[in-house]
PDB file of C-alpha atoms in Angstrom:
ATOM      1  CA  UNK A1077      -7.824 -47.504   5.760  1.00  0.00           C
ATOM      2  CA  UNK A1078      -6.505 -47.154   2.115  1.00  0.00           C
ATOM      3  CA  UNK A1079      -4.259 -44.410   1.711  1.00  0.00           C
ATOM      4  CA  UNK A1080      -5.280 -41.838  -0.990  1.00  0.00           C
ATOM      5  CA  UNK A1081      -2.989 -40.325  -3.785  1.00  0.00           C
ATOM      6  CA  UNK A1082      -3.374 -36.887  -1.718  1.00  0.00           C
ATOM      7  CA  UNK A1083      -2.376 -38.331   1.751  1.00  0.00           C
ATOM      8  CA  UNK A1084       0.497 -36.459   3.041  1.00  0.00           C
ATOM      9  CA  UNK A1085       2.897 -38.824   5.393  1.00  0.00           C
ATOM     10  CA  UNK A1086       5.913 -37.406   5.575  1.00  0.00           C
ATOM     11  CA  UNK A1087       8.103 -33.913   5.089  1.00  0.00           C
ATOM     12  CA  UNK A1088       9.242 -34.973   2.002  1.00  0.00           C
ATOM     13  CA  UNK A1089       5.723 -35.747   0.761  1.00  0.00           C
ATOM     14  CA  UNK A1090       4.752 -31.996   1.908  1.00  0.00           C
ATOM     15  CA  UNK A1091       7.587 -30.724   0.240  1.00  0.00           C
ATOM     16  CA  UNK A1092       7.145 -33.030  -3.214  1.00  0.00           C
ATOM     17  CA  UNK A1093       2.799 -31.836  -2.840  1.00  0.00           C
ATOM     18  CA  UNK A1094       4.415 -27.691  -2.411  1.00  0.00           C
ATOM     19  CA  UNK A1095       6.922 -28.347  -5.767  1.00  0.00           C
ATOM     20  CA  UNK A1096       4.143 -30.084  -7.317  1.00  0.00           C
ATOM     21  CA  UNK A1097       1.926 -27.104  -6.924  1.00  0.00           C
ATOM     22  CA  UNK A1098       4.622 -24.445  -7.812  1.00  0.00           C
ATOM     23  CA  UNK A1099       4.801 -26.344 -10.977  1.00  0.00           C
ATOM     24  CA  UNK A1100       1.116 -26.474 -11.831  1.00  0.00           C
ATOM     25  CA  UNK A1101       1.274 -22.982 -10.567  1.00  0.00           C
ATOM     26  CA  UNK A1102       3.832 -21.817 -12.681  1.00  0.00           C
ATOM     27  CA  UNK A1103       2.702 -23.700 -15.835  1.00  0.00           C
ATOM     28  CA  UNK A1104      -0.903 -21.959 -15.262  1.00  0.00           C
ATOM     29  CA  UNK A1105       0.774 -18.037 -15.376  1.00  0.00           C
ATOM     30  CA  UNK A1106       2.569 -19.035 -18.460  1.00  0.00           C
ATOM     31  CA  UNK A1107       0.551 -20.847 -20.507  1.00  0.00           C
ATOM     32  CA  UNK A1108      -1.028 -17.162 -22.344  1.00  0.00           C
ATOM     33  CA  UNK A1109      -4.807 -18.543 -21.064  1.00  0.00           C
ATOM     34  CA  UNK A1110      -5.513 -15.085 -19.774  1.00  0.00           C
ATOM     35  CA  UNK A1111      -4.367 -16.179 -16.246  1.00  0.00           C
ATOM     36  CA  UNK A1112      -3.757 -13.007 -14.116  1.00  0.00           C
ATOM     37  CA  UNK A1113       0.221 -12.644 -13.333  1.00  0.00           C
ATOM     38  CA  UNK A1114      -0.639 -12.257  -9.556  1.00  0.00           C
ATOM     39  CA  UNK A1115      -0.023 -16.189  -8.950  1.00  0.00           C
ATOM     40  CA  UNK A1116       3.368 -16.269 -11.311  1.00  0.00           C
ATOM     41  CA  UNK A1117       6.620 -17.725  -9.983  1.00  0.00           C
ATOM     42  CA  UNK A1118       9.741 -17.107 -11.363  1.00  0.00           C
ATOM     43  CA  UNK A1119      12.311 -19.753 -10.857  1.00  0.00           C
ATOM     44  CA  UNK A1120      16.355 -17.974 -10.386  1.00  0.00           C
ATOM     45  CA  UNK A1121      17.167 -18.149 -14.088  1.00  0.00           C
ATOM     46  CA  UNK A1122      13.948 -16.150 -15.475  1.00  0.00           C
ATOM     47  CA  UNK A1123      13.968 -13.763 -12.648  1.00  0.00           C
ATOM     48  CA  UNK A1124      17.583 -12.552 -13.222  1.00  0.00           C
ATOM     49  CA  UNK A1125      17.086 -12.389 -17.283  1.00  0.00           C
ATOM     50  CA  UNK A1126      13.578 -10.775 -16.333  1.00  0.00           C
ATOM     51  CA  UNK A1127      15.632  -7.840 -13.771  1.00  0.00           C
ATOM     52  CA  UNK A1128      18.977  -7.810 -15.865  1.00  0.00           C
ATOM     53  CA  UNK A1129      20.893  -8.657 -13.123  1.00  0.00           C
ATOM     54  CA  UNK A1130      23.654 -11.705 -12.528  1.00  0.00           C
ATOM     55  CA  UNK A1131      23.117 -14.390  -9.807  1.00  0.00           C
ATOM     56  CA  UNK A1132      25.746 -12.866  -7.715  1.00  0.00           C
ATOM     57  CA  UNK A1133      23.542  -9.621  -7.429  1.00  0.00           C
ATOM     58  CA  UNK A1134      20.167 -11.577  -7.124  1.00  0.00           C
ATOM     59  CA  UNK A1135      21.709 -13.446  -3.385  1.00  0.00           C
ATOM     60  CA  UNK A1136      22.797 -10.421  -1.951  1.00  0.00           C
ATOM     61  CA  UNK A1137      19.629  -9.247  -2.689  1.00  0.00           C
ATOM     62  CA  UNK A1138      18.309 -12.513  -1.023  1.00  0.00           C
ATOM     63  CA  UNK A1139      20.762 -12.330   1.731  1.00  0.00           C
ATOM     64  CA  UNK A1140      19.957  -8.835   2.700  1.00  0.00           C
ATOM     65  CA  UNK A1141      16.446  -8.952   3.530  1.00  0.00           C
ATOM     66  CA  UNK A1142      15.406  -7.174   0.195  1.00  0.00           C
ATOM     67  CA  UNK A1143      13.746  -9.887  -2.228  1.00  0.00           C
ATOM     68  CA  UNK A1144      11.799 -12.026  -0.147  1.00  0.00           C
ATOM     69  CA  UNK A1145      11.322 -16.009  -1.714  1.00  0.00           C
ATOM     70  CA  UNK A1146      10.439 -19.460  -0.970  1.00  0.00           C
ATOM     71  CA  UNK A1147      13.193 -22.162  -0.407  1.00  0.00           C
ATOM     72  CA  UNK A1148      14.240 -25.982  -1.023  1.00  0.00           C
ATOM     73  CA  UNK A1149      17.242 -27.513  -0.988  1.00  0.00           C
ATOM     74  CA  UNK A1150      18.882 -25.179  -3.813  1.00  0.00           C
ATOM     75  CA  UNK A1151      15.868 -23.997  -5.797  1.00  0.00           C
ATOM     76  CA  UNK A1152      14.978 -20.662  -5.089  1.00  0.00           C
ATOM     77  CA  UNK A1153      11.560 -19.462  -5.959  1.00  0.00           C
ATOM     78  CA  UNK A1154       9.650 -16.060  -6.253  1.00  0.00           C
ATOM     79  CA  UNK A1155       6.050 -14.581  -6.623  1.00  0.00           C
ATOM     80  CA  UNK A1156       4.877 -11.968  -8.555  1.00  0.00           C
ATOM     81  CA  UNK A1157       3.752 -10.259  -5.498  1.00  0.00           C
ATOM     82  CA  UNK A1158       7.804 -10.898  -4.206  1.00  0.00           C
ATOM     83  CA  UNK A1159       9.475  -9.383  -7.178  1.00  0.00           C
ATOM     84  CA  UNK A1160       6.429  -5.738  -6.963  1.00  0.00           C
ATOM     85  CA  UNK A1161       7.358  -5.377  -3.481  1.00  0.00           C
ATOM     86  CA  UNK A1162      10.840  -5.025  -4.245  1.00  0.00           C
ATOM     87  CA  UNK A1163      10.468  -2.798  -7.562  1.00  0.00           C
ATOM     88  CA  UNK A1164       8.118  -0.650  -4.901  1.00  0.00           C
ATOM     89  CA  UNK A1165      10.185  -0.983  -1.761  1.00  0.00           C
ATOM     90  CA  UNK A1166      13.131   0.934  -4.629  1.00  0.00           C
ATOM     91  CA  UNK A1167      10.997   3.306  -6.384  1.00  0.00           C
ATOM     92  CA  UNK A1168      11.734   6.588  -6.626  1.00  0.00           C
ATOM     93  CA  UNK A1169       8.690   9.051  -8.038  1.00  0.00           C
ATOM     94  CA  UNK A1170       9.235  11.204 -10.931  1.00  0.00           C
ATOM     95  CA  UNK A1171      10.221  15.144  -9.317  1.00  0.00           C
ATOM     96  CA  UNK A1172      11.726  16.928 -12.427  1.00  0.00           C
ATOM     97  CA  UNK A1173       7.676  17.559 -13.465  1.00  0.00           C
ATOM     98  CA  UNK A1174       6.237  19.966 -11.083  1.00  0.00           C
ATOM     99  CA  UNK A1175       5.433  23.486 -10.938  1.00  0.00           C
ATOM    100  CA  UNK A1176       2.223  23.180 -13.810  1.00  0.00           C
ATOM    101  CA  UNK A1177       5.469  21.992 -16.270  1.00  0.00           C
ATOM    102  CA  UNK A1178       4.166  19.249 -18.688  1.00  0.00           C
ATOM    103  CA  UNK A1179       6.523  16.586 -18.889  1.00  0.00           C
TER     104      UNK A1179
END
């Protein structure tokens, strides 16, 4: 039986298919075509200019349990959906307006 283009073998053929997806996923979010944000990835270097922060801050972070991401080798990816649960899992509401004052 032939083997198709999309035949998956081997881990490294998984993990080649997963990066080649990221990609096309990425590319998609970016490409201004109206795509929602809910599928973008942000690769290290856009997520810490995106945040402000330095890579230093973004692994501990990481290591502590508070950004969650996906993995390979030493490319570190993250979802939309990773990066709103940690802005929400750290936000603090607004509770200098209350009492009927207009802020």
């Amino acid at each position: 039986m032939p083997k198709s283009s999309n035949t998956i073998t081997t881990a490294e053929d998984m993990l080649k298919r997963i990066l080649h997806l990221l990609e096309e996923s990425q590319e998609r979010s970016t490409s201004g075509n109206g795509t929602s944000n809910e599928c973008r990835i942000y690769t290290n270097k856009e997520l810490m200019k995106l945040l402000g922060v330095e890579s230093r801050y973004l692994k501990n972070l990481r290591d502590n349990g508070y950004l969650s991401y996906s993995r390979h080798g030493d490319k570190f990816w993250y979802t939309q959906n990773d990066v709103d649960t940690f802005l929400q899992r750290f936000k603090y509401e607004a509770f200098a307006c209350g009492g009927g004052a207009i802020c």
